[in-house]
Amino acid sequence: MMHYILRLFMPAVVAVAFATTAHGQAVTAARAPGSIAVRANGKETIFSTTDLAKLTRRHVRMAGESADDSSTVSGMDMWDVLQLAHIPSTEASGRQRVVMYIRLAGADGQNAVLSLVEVDPSFSNRTVVIADKRNGKL
């Protein structure tokens, strides 16, 4: 079973620097605020804010707990980030993609898991945004 790990080095809207890998190994590469690291098959690729700025920004209006608590978040489409990292492989069949997953790891120790097909446009019409701004602010 294949899995991918996205490490988010974003402001607090999403996450901040993360210091260990999925297996508890220390991360040695330098981390800049706003960068994203993608780890697949033991290889880690780090995308800087310059790399990410080339991607189309998405804006999503989010409802809060009350009518006064709604906001607009903006950031990168997760699928675009995965494609930048060449994930999944172009040879991966639909059956293989169904069992793949993405683990999101944040600096605050929070983790989340998504099935790859939840963000793969060939399976889903959802857009998953890795937000780095809320109401236009970091």
Coordinates of N, CA and C in Angstrom, one line a residue:
M1 N 0.8 -1.2 0.0 CA 0.0 0.0 0.0 C 0.9 1.2 0.0
M2 N 0.6 2.2 -0.9 CA 1.4 3.4 -1.0 C 0.8 4.5 -0.1
H3 N 1.6 5.3 0.5 CA 1.1 6.4 1.2 C 2.0 7.6 0.9
Y4 N 1.5 8.8 1.0 CA 2.2 10.0 0.8 C 2.0 10.9 2.0
I5 N 3.1 11.6 2.4 CA 3.0 12.5 3.5 C 3.2 13.9 3.0
L6 N 2.4 14.8 3.4 CA 2.6 16.2 3.1 C 2.9 16.9 4.4
R7 N 4.0 17.5 4.5 CA 4.3 18.3 5.7 C 4.0 19.7 5.4
L8 N 3.3 20.4 6.2 CA 2.9 21.8 5.9 C 3.7 22.7 6.8
F9 N 4.3 23.6 6.3 CA 5.1 24.6 7.0 C 4.4 26.0 6.8
M10 N 3.2 26.1 7.2 CA 2.4 27.2 6.9 C 2.1 28.0 8.2
P11 N 1.5 29.2 8.1 CA 1.1 29.9 9.3 C 0.0 29.1 9.9
A12 N -0.5 29.6 11.1 CA -1.4 28.8 11.9 C -2.7 28.5 11.3
V13 N -3.1 29.1 10.1 CA -4.4 28.7 9.5 C -4.4 27.2 9.2
V14 N -3.2 26.7 8.8 CA -3.1 25.3 8.5 C -2.2 24.6 9.4
A15 N -1.0 25.0 9.5 CA 0.0 24.3 10.3 C 1.3 25.1 10.3
V16 N 2.2 24.8 11.2 CA 3.5 25.4 11.2 C 4.6 24.3 11.1
A17 N 5.9 24.7 11.2 CA 7.0 23.7 11.0 C 6.8 22.4 11.8
F18 N 7.2 21.4 11.1 CA 7.1 20.0 11.7 C 8.5 19.4 11.8
A19 N 8.8 18.8 12.8 CA 10.2 18.4 13.1 C 10.5 16.9 12.9
T20 N 9.6 16.1 12.7 CA 9.9 14.7 12.5 C 9.2 14.1 11.3
T21 N 9.7 13.0 10.8 CA 9.1 12.2 9.7 C 8.0 11.3 10.3
A22 N 7.3 10.6 9.4 CA 6.3 9.7 9.8 C 6.8 8.6 10.7
H23 N 8.0 8.3 10.6 CA 8.6 7.2 11.4 C 9.4 7.7 12.6
G24 N 9.2 9.0 12.9 CA 9.9 9.5 14.1 C 11.4 9.9 13.8
Q25 N 11.8 9.9 12.5 CA 13.2 10.2 12.2 C 13.3 11.7 12.2
A26 N 14.4 12.3 12.6 CA 14.6 13.7 12.6 C 14.6 14.2 11.1
V27 N 14.0 15.3 10.9 CA 14.1 16.0 9.6 C 15.3 16.9 9.6
T28 N 16.2 16.7 8.5 CA 17.4 17.5 8.5 C 17.4 18.6 7.5
A29 N 16.5 18.6 6.6 CA 16.4 19.7 5.6 C 16.0 21.0 6.2
A30 N 16.5 22.1 5.7 CA 16.1 23.4 6.3 C 14.6 23.7 5.9
R31 N 13.9 24.3 6.8 CA 12.5 24.6 6.6 C 12.2 26.1 6.6
A32 N 11.6 26.6 5.6 CA 11.3 28.0 5.5 C 9.8 28.1 5.8
P33 N 9.4 29.2 6.5 CA 7.9 29.4 6.7 C 7.2 29.4 5.3
G34 N 6.1 28.8 5.2 CA 5.3 28.7 4.0 C 5.7 27.6 3.0
S35 N 6.7 26.9 3.3 CA 7.1 25.8 2.4 C 6.3 24.5 2.8
I36 N 6.3 23.6 1.8 CA 5.6 22.3 2.0 C 6.5 21.2 1.6
A37 N 6.6 20.2 2.4 CA 7.4 19.0 2.1 C 6.5 17.9 1.8
V38 N 6.8 17.2 0.7 CA 6.1 16.0 0.3 C 7.0 14.8 0.4
R39 N 6.6 13.8 1.1 CA 7.5 12.6 1.2 C 6.7 11.4 0.6
A40 N 7.4 10.7 -0.3 CA 6.8 9.6 -0.9 C 8.0 8.6 -1.2
N41 N 7.7 7.3 -0.9 CA 8.7 6.3 -1.2 C 10.1 6.6 -0.6
G42 N 10.1 7.2 0.6 CA 11.4 7.5 1.3 C 12.1 8.7 0.7
K43 N 11.5 9.4 -0.2 CA 12.1 10.6 -0.8 C 11.3 11.8 -0.4
E44 N 12.0 12.9 0.1 CA 11.3 14.1 0.5 C 11.6 15.2 -0.5
T45 N 10.6 15.9 -1.0 CA 10.7 17.1 -1.8 C 10.1 18.3 -1.1
I46 N 10.9 19.3 -1.1 CA 10.4 20.6 -0.4 C 10.1 21.6 -1.4
F47 N 8.9 22.2 -1.3 CA 8.5 23.2 -2.2 C 8.5 24.5 -1.5
S48 N 9.3 25.5 -2.0 CA 9.4 26.8 -1.3 C 8.1 27.7 -1.7
T49 N 8.1 28.8 -1.0 CA 7.0 29.7 -1.3 C 7.0 30.2 -2.8
T50 N 8.2 30.3 -3.3 CA 8.4 30.6 -4.7 C 7.8 29.6 -5.6
D51 N 8.1 28.3 -5.3 CA 7.5 27.2 -6.1 C 6.0 27.2 -6.0
L52 N 5.5 27.4 -4.8 CA 4.0 27.4 -4.6 C 3.3 28.6 -5.2
A53 N 4.0 29.7 -5.3 CA 3.4 30.9 -5.9 C 3.1 30.7 -7.3
K54 N 3.7 29.7 -8.0 CA 3.4 29.5 -9.4 C 2.0 28.7 -9.6
L55 N 1.5 28.2 -8.5 CA 0.3 27.4 -8.6 C -0.9 28.4 -8.5
T56 N -2.0 28.0 -9.1 CA -3.3 28.8 -9.0 C -3.8 28.9 -7.6
R57 N -4.1 30.1 -7.1 CA -4.6 30.2 -5.8 C -6.1 30.0 -5.8
R58 N -6.6 29.3 -4.8 CA -8.0 29.0 -4.7 C -8.5 29.8 -3.5
H59 N -9.8 30.2 -3.6 CA -10.4 31.0 -2.5 C -11.7 30.3 -2.1
V60 N -11.8 30.0 -0.8 CA -13.0 29.2 -0.3 C -13.6 30.0 0.8
R61 N -14.9 30.2 0.7 CA -15.7 30.9 1.8 C -16.1 29.8 2.8
M62 N -15.7 30.0 4.1 CA -16.0 29.0 5.1 C -16.9 29.5 6.1
A63 N -17.9 28.7 6.5 CA -18.9 29.1 7.5 C -18.2 28.8 8.9
G64 N -18.4 29.6 9.8 CA -17.9 29.4 11.2 C -19.0 28.8 12.0
E65 N -18.7 28.8 13.3 CA -19.7 28.3 14.3 C -20.9 29.2 14.4
S66 N -20.7 30.5 14.1 CA -21.8 31.4 14.1 C -21.8 32.2 12.8
A67 N -22.8 33.0 12.6 CA -22.9 33.8 11.4 C -21.8 34.8 11.3
D68 N -21.3 35.3 12.5 CA -20.3 36.3 12.5 C -18.9 35.7 12.4
D69 N -18.8 34.4 12.4 CA -17.5 33.7 12.4 C -17.1 33.2 11.0
S70 N -17.8 33.6 9.9 CA -17.4 33.1 8.6 C -16.1 33.8 8.1
S71 N -15.4 33.1 7.2 CA -14.2 33.7 6.7 C -13.9 33.2 5.3
T72 N -13.0 33.8 4.7 CA -12.5 33.3 3.4 C -11.0 32.9 3.5
V73 N -10.8 31.6 3.2 CA -9.4 31.1 3.2 C -8.9 31.0 1.8
S74 N -7.6 31.1 1.6 CA -7.0 30.9 0.3 C -5.7 30.2 0.4
G75 N -5.4 29.5 -0.7 CA -4.2 28.7 -0.8 C -4.1 27.9 -2.0
M76 N -3.3 26.8 -2.0 CA -3.1 26.0 -3.1 C -4.0 24.8 -3.1
D77 N -4.4 24.3 -4.2 CA -5.1 23.1 -4.4 C -4.2 21.9 -4.1
M78 N -4.6 21.1 -3.1 CA -3.7 20.0 -2.7 C -3.3 19.1 -3.9
W79 N -4.3 18.9 -4.9 CA -4.0 18.1 -6.0 C -2.8 18.7 -6.9
D80 N -2.8 20.0 -7.0 CA -1.8 20.7 -7.7 C -0.4 20.5 -7.0
V81 N -0.4 20.5 -5.7 CA 0.9 20.3 -5.0 C 1.3 18.8 -5.2
L82 N 0.4 17.9 -5.2 CA 0.8 16.5 -5.4 C 1.3 16.3 -6.9
Q83 N 0.7 17.0 -7.8 CA 1.1 16.9 -9.2 C 2.5 17.5 -9.4
L84 N 2.8 18.6 -8.6 CA 4.1 19.2 -8.6 C 5.2 18.2 -8.2
A85 N 4.8 17.3 -7.2 CA 5.7 16.3 -6.7 C 5.6 15.0 -7.5
H86 N 4.9 15.0 -8.6 CA 4.7 13.8 -9.5 C 4.0 12.6 -8.8
I87 N 3.0 13.0 -8.0 CA 2.3 12.0 -7.2 C 0.8 12.1 -7.6
P88 N 0.1 11.0 -7.8 CA 0.7 9.6 -7.9 C 1.4 9.4 -9.3
S89 N 2.1 8.3 -9.3 CA 2.8 8.0 -10.6 C 1.8 7.9 -11.7
T90 N 2.2 8.3 -12.9 CA 1.3 8.2 -14.0 C 0.9 6.8 -14.4
E91 N 1.7 5.8 -13.9 CA 1.4 4.4 -14.2 C 0.4 3.8 -13.2
A92 N 0.1 4.5 -12.1 CA -0.8 4.0 -11.1 C -2.2 3.9 -11.6
S93 N -2.7 2.7 -11.5 CA -4.1 2.4 -12.0 C -5.1 2.9 -11.1
G94 N -6.4 2.9 -11.5 CA -7.5 3.3 -10.6 C -7.5 2.4 -9.3
R95 N -7.3 1.1 -9.5 CA -7.3 0.2 -8.4 C -6.2 0.6 -7.4
Q96 N -5.0 0.9 -7.9 CA -3.9 1.3 -7.0 C -4.2 2.6 -6.3
R97 N -4.8 3.5 -7.0 CA -5.1 4.8 -6.4 C -6.1 4.7 -5.3
V98 N -7.0 3.8 -5.4 CA -8.0 3.7 -4.4 C -7.5 3.3 -3.0
V99 N -6.3 2.6 -3.0 CA -5.8 2.2 -1.7 C -4.6 3.2 -1.2
M100 N -4.4 4.2 -2.0 CA -3.4 5.2 -1.6 C -4.0 6.2 -0.6
Y101 N -3.1 6.7 0.3 CA -3.6 7.8 1.2 C -2.6 8.8 1.4
I102 N -3.1 10.0 1.9 CA -2.2 11.1 2.2 C -2.3 11.4 3.7
R103 N -1.1 11.5 4.3 CA -1.1 11.8 5.7 C -0.6 13.3 5.8
L104 N -1.4 14.1 6.4 CA -1.0 15.5 6.6 C -0.4 15.6 8.0
A105 N 0.8 16.2 8.1 CA 1.4 16.3 9.4 C 1.7 17.8 9.7
G106 N 1.3 18.3 10.8 CA 1.6 19.7 11.2 C 2.6 19.9 12.3
A107 N 3.1 21.0 12.4 CA 4.1 21.3 13.4 C 3.6 21.2 14.8
D108 N 2.3 21.4 14.9 CA 1.6 21.4 16.2 C 1.3 20.0 16.7
G109 N 1.8 19.0 15.9 CA 1.6 17.6 16.2 C 0.3 17.0 15.7
Q110 N -0.5 17.8 15.1 CA -1.8 17.4 14.6 C -1.6 16.6 13.3
N111 N -2.3 15.6 13.0 CA -2.3 14.8 11.8 C -3.7 14.6 11.3
A112 N -3.7 14.3 10.0 CA -5.0 14.0 9.3 C -4.7 13.0 8.2
V113 N -5.6 12.2 7.9 CA -5.4 11.2 6.8 C -6.6 11.4 5.8
L114 N -6.2 11.5 4.5 CA -7.2 11.5 3.5 C -6.9 10.4 2.5
S115 N -7.9 9.9 1.9 CA -7.7 8.9 0.8 C -7.3 9.7 -0.4
L116 N -6.4 9.2 -1.2 CA -6.0 9.9 -2.4 C -7.2 10.2 -3.3
V117 N -8.1 9.3 -3.4 CA -9.2 9.5 -4.3 C -10.1 10.7 -3.8
E118 N -10.0 11.1 -2.6 CA -10.8 12.3 -2.1 C -10.3 13.6 -2.8
V119 N -9.1 13.6 -3.3 CA -8.5 14.8 -3.9 C -8.2 14.6 -5.4
D120 N -8.2 13.4 -5.8 CA -7.9 13.1 -7.2 C -9.1 13.4 -8.1
P121 N -9.0 14.4 -9.0 CA -10.1 14.8 -9.8 C -10.7 13.8 -10.8
S122 N -9.9 12.7 -11.0 CA -10.5 11.6 -11.8 C -11.5 10.8 -11.0
F123 N -11.5 11.0 -9.7 CA -12.5 10.2 -8.8 C -13.5 11.2 -8.1
S124 N -13.1 12.4 -7.9 CA -13.9 13.3 -7.0 C -13.9 14.7 -7.7
N125 N -15.0 15.4 -7.4 CA -15.0 16.8 -7.9 C -14.7 17.8 -6.8
R126 N -14.2 17.3 -5.7 CA -13.9 18.2 -4.5 C -12.5 18.9 -4.8
T127 N -12.4 20.0 -4.2 CA -11.2 20.8 -4.2 C -10.7 20.8 -2.7
V128 N -9.5 20.3 -2.5 CA -9.0 20.4 -1.1 C -7.9 21.5 -1.1
V129 N -8.1 22.6 -0.3 CA -7.2 23.7 -0.4 C -6.3 23.6 0.8
I130 N -5.0 23.8 0.6 CA -4.0 23.9 1.6 C -3.9 25.5 1.9
A131 N -4.7 25.9 2.8 CA -4.8 27.4 3.0 C -3.6 27.9 3.8
D132 N -3.2 29.1 3.3 CA -2.1 29.8 4.0 C -2.6 31.2 4.4
K133 N -3.8 31.6 4.0 CA -4.3 32.9 4.4 C -5.8 32.8 4.8
R134 N -6.1 33.6 5.7 CA -7.5 33.7 6.2 C -7.9 35.2 6.2
N135 N -8.9 35.5 5.4 CA -9.4 36.8 5.3 C -8.2 37.7 4.8
G136 N -7.4 37.2 3.9 CA -6.3 37.9 3.2 C -5.1 38.1 4.1
K137 N -5.0 37.5 5.3 CA -3.9 37.7 6.2 C -3.3 36.3 6.4
L138 N -1.9 36.3 6.6 CA -1.2 35.1 7.0 C -1.7 34.6 8.3

